[in-house]
Structures are given as structure tokens and as C-alpha cells.
XYZ file of C-alpha atoms in Angstrom:
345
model
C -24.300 50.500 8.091
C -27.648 48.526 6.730
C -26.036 46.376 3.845
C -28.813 46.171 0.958
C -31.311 43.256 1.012
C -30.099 41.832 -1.952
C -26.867 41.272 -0.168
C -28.222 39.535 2.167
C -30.474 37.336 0.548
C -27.060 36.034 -1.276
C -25.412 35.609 2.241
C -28.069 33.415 3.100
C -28.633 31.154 -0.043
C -24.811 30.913 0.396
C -25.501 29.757 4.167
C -28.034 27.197 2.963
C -25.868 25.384 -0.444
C -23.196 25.396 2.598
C -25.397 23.843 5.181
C -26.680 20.954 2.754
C -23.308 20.383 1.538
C -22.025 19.535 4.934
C -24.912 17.351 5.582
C -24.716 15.873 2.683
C -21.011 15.360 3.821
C -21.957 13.888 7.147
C -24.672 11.645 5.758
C -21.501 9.965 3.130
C -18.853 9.628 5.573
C -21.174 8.189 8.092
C -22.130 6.139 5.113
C -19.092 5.325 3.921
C -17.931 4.223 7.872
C -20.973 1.944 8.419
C -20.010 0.062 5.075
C -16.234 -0.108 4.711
C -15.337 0.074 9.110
C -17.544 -0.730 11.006
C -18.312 -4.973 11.146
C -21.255 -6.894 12.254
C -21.262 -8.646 15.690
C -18.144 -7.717 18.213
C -14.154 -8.576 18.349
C -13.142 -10.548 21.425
C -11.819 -9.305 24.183
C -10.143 -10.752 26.944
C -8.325 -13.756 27.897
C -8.461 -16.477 24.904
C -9.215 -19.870 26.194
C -6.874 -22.933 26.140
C -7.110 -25.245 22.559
C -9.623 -27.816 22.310
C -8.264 -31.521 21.361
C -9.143 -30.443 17.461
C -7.383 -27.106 17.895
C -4.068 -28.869 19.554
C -4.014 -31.409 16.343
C -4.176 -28.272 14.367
C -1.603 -26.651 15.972
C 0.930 -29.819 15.808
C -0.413 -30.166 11.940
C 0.728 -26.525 11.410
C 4.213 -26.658 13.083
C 5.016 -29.744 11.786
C 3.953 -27.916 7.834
C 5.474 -24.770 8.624
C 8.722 -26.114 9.605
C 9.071 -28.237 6.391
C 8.413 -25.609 4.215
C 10.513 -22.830 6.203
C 12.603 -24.706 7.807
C 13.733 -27.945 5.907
C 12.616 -26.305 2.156
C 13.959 -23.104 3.571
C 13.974 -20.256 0.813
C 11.590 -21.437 -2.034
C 10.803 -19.084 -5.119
C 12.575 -18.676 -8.521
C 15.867 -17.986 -7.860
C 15.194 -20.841 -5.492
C 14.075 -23.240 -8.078
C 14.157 -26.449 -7.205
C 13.059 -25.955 -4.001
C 10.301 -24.229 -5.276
C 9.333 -27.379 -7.098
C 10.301 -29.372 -3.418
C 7.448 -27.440 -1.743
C 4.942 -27.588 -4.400
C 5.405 -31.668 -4.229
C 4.991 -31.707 -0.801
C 1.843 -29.562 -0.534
C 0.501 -32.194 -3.456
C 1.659 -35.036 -1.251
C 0.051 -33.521 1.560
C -3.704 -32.963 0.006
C -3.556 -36.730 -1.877
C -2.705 -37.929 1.861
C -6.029 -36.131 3.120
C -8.019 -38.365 0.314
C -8.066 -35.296 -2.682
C -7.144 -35.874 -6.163
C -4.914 -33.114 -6.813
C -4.985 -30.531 -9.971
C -1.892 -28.732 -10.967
C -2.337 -25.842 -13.067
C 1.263 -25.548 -14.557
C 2.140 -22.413 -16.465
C 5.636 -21.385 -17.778
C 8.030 -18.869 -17.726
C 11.021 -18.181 -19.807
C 12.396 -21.979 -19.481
C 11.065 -23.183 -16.333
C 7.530 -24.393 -15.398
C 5.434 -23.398 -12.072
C 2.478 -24.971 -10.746
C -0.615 -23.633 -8.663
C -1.743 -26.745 -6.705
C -5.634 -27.138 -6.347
C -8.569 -29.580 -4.994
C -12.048 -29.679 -4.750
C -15.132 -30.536 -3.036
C -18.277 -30.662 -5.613
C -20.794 -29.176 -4.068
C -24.401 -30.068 -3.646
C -27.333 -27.965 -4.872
C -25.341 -25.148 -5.397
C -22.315 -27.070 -6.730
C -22.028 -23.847 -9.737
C -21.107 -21.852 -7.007
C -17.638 -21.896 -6.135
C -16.168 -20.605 -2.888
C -11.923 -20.729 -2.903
C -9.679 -20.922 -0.012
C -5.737 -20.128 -1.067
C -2.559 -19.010 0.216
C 0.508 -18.658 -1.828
C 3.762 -21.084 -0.773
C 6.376 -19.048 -2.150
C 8.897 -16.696 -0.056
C 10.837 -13.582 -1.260
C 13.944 -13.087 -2.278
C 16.891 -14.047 1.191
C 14.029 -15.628 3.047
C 12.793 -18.382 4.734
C 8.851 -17.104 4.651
C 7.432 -19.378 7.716
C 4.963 -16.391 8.603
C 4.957 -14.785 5.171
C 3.923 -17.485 3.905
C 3.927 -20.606 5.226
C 1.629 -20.267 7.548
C -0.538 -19.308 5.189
C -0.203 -22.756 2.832
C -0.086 -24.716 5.909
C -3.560 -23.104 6.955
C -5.307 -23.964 3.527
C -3.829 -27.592 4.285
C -5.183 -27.786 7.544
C -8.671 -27.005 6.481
C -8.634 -29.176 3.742
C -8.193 -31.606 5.967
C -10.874 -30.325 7.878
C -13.543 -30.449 4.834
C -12.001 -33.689 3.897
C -14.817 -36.321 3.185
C -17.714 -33.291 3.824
C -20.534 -32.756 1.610
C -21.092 -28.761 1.385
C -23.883 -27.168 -1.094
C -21.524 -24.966 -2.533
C -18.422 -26.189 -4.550
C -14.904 -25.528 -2.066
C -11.760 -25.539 -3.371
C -8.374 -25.142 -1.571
C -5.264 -23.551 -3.953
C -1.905 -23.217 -3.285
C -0.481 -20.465 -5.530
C 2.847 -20.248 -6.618
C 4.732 -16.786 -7.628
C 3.032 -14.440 -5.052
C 6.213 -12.393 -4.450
C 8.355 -10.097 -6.449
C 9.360 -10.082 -9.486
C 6.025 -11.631 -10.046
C 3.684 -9.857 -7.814
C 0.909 -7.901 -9.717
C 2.187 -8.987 -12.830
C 0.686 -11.199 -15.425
C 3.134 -14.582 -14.123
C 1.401 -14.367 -10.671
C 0.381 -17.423 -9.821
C -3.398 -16.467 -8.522
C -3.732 -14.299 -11.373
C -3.255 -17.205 -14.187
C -5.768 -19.095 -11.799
C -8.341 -16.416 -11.468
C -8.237 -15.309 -15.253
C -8.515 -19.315 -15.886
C -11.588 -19.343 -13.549
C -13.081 -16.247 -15.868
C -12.380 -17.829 -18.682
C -14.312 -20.694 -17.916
C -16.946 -18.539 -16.703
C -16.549 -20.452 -13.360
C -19.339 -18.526 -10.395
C -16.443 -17.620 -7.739
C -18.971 -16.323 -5.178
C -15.839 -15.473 -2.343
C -12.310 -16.052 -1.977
C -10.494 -15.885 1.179
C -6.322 -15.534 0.688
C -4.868 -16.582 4.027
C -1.606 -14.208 3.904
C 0.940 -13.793 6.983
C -1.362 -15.474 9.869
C 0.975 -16.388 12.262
C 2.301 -13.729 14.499
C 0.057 -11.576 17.441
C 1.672 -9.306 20.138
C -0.310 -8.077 23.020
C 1.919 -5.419 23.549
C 1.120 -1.468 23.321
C 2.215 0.308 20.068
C 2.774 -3.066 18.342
C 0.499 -2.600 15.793
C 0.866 -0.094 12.884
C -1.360 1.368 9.577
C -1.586 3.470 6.882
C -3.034 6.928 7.758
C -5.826 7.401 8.245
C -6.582 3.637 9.660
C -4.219 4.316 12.230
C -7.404 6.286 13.881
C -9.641 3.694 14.121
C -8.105 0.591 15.142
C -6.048 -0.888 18.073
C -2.706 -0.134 18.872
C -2.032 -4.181 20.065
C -1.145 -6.097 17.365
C -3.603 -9.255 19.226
C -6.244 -9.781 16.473
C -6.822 -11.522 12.986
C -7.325 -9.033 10.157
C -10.525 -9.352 7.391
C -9.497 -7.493 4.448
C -10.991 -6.761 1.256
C -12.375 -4.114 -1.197
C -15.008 -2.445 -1.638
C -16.721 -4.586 -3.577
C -16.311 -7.268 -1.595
C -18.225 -5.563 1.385
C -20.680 -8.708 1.492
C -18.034 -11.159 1.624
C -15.843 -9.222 4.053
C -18.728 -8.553 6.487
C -19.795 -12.081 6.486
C -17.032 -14.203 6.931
C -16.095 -11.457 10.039
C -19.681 -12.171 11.090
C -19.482 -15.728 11.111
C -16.357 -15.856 12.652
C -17.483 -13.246 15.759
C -20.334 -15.705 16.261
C -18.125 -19.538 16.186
C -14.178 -17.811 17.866
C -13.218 -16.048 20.855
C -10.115 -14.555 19.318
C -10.126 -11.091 18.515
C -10.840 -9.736 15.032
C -10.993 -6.392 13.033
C -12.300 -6.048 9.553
C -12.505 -3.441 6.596
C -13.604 -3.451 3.194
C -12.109 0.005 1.639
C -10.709 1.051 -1.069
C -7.584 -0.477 -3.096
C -5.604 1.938 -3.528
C -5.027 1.910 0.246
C -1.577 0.090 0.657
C -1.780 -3.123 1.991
C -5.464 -4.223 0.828
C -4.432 -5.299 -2.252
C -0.968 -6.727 -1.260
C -2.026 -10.643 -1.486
C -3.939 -13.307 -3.541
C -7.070 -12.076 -3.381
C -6.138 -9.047 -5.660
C -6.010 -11.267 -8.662
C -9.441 -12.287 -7.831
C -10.543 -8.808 -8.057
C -8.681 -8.111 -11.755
C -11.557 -10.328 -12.660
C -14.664 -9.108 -11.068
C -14.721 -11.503 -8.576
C -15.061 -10.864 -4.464
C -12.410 -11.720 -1.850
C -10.998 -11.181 1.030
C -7.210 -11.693 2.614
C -7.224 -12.824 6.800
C -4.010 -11.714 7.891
C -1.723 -10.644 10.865
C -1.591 -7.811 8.844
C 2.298 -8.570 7.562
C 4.650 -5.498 7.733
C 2.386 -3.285 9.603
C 2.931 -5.916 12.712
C 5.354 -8.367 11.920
C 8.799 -6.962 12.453
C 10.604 -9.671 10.400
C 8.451 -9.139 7.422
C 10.743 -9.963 4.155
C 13.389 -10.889 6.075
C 16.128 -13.752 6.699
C 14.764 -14.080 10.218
C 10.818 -14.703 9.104
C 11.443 -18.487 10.749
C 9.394 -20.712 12.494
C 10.707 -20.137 15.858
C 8.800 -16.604 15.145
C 4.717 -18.388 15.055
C 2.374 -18.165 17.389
C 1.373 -21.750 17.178
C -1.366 -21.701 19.549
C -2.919 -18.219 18.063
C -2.742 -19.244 14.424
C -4.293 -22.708 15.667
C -7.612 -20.703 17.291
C -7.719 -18.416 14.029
C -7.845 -21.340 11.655
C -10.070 -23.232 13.563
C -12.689 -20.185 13.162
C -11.545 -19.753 9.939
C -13.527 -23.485 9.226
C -16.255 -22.328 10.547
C -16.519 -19.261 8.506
C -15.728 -21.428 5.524
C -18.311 -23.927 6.550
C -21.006 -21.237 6.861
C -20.319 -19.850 3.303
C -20.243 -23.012 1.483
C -23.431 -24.305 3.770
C -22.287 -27.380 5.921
C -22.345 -28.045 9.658
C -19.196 -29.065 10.977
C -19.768 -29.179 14.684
């Protein structure tokens, strides 16, 4: 039967809204990939070469940090009190030792006080621009927290130390934030978010901020390496690399501090700046950043999507990957030195 030509003149306007919606489909995935997936330069691959005399003092800096705060500290957080207040005077010790004059930004709740540790480098001819380096130094709740997250503080430490006596263009500060984990976490007693709505307040230029979260644990192995859906389609099943996290709107930052680090490390790296809402993105320091229009980032081992004693009383630092974490924070300088603008070859 001949259907009637007005028919089929519907059919095919139909056809064409349906052919420009898919391409118009196409044309924002593809988009939305080559913004928020896919990273300039290339992850290593293959076998990572032995540590350099810096890396090795790095390594021995970070054991020797990681196993006071997880292992003679131990358990450090508010039910934890006073050993709380042990590890924040130690990380203070530990920057005036390096040559800084150290900040405290002390804040209280109900009767007890709590104190995000900070120094700086004044910058040059950029010096209103203000790139941050933090990691929190609390643990949960029944843990010891060398991975999550003393590696983390001991890695801002180490590059402070690093930067120690440098002159960069841009203003660099290292933080040490206290009250990272529950009950605080996302709540208006988190220790980054009192510094970042300080920073605001001030009307302080944070151009980037990179959290160092849960750095110290890589596997090799098959199937060791986990994500929320749909990630688990795009990235690799070995749980080898350092992770470059942010949101969207910190695209730039994520894609070049990945960039710079590609160039400087062969250690292998994945990065993504997506959405939010995704779990995991936001699940660190640089979230309070973010409540505040700023950019950042969190480099990570990725936490409970690798590390199987995530939250746990077995997160000690028998668990590290000394020699790993010592390559990653080694690139991490350079990446730091290439956003603040200093050579540090």
C-alpha cells in the first residue's frame, strides 16, 4: 500500500531531528571525554627505575615521618585528643627544622582547640598568586592512618623541604589540615574548609591546590584496582599508578600538573577531572577548596578503591610502598615547581 506523502515527509523530518540529535550526542560525549578523561602527554609503562640519591633521602625522610605519626602517635583525631595535639607539634617541629616560620590557624570546637599547621614561600612577581600544597594528619576513628593519611602529611613535609630556601614567582604554601575525617568531614569544623573560607575571606588568589590523600600503596597485580561505574571502563585494572583527581572546574589544573608530571617521572599516572558527584572525587581536602570557587586537585592511590586496609586498624606502616611513594613525590616537586615557576633541577 502507497502511504500518503504527507506521511512520509513526517517520517523523514523525524529521521533528520533524530540524526542531529545523535550527532549532536557524539560531538558532547566525545567532548566531554577529551576534557574530563583523556590527559595530555602519556602514563609510564614499564619497569620503574631504581631511586636517585635525592629520591632514597626522600624515601628514609618519609618512613622515618610515617612511622612517628602511625606508628609512635598511633591513632590521632578527636577522640584521640592529645595525640592529635602530639602530631600537630611534631609536624610544626618538623617545618621550623626545615628553616619555616610556622602559622597555626587554631579554631575551636565545643571545649577543645585544633590547629591547621601552615608555611610559606613569598613569591616573586607573581607573589598574589598563591599555589597550596596540603594533606590532612588526622586518622579515623580505630586507626592508625599511615597510608590514609600519613603519607600524605609526610609528603607535604618532604617537599617543603624540598622548596626550602627557593625563590618561586608564585607564592607556595604547604598546610597540614587537621579534622579531615568523620564526624568532621564535609562539615563546617573541617579543618581545610575553615582554611579555604579564611583564604576567601581574605580574598587571597588560590590559583591550584593539590591535596596529597592516601599515596602510599601500588599493586601490580591483575584486578587490584577498583572504581565507580562507569570509570571502571576506562582505566586499568592494576592498581600501579598515582591518581590526578579533580572537578570539573579544575580541568586546567588537573591537566597540568598530570602534564608536568608525564614530562619530569617515569611512574605511571592516570588523571580525570569529572564531575563531583562521582564518589570519591570529592572525598579529600581539595573539596573545601572547591566550596569556595577555588581549583584543586587530590594525587592519590586512590584509597578504598585500591587499598584493602582503607579505615582500618591494620592501615600501618609496614603496609607503604616506600620506594613508590618516594618516585611519586619526587615528581610531585616537579609539578609543584612548574606551577609556582622555579627550576629545581
Amino acid at each position: 500500500m502507497r502511504l500518503p506523502r504527507k506521511i512520509k515527509l513526517c517520517d523523514r523530518g523525524a529521521l533528520i531531528r533524530l540524526a542531529i540529535l545523535s550527532i549532536v550526542l557524539i560531538i558532547v560525549i566525545f567532548g566531554g571525554y577529551l576534557t574530563m578523561i583523556a590527559m595530555p602527554g602519556k602514563s609510564y609503562s614499564g619497569e620503574i627505575p631504581p631511586l636517585t640519591t635525592q629520591e632514597i633521602l626522600i624515601r628514609d625522610a618519609l618512613r622515618r615521618d610515617v612511622e612517628k605519626l602511625a606508628g609512635e602517635i598511633g591513632e590521632r583525631n578527636f577522640i584521640q585528643y592529645q595525640k592529635l595535639v602530639e602530631a600537630a607539634d611534631f609536624l610544626a617541629t618538623s617545618f621550623e627544622s626545615a628553616g619555616y616560620q610556622v602559622e597555626r590557624q587554631r579554631y575551636k570546637i565545643d571545649d577543645r582547640f585544633y590547629d591547621n599547621i601552615e608555611v610559606e614561600i613569598v613569591g616573586g612577581k607573581n607573589a598574589d598568586e598563591i599555589v597550596v600544597v596540603g594533606g590532612h594528619y588526622d586518622s579515623v576513628v580505630g586507626s592508625p592512618g599511615a597510608n590514609d593519611n600519613a603519607t600524605g602529611a609526610a609528603g607535604v613535609l618532604a617537599l617543603a623541604r624540598i622548596f626550602a630556601g627557593k625563590k618561586p614567582e608564585r607564592t607556595l604554601r604547604f598546610v597540614e589540615f587537621v579534622n579531615e575525617e568523620p564526624p568532621f568531614f564535609w562539615t563546617a569544623d573541617m579543618g581545610s574548609l575553615v582554611y579555604a573560607k579564611r583564604c576567601r575571606e581574605r580574598n587571597e588568589k588560590i590559583v591550584g591546590m593539590l591535596s596529597l590523600e592516601t599515596i602510599g600503596y601500588y599493586s601490580d597485580v591483575k584486578d587490584s584496582q577498583k572504581y565507580p561505574a562507569p570509570l571502571n571502563l576506562l582505566y586499568p585494572t592494576s592498581g600501579n599508578f598515582i591518581g590526578f583527581i579533580g572537578n570539573t572546574g579544575s580541568s586546567k589544573l588537573v591537566r597540568d600538573a598530570i602534564a608536568s608530571f608525564r614530562r619530569h617521572t617515569e611512574f605511571p599516572s592516570e588523571g580525570a577531572a569529572i564531575p563531583g558527584m562521582i564518589p570519591g572525587v570529592g572525598w579529600s581536602d581539595q573539596w573545601a577548596f572547591w566550596q569556595h570557587g577555588y581549583q584543586g586537585l587530590m594525587v592519590t592511590d586512590t584509597a578504598p578503591y585500591r587499598y584493602p586496609f582503607y579505615h582500618t586498624s591494620e592501615d600501618t606502616p609496614d603496609k607503604v610502598n616506600w620506594e613508590r611513594t618516594a618516585k611519586v613525590i619526587a615528581g610531585l616537586a616537579k609539578v609543584v615547581a612548574d606551577l609556582v615557576g622555579i627550576d629545581i633541577n
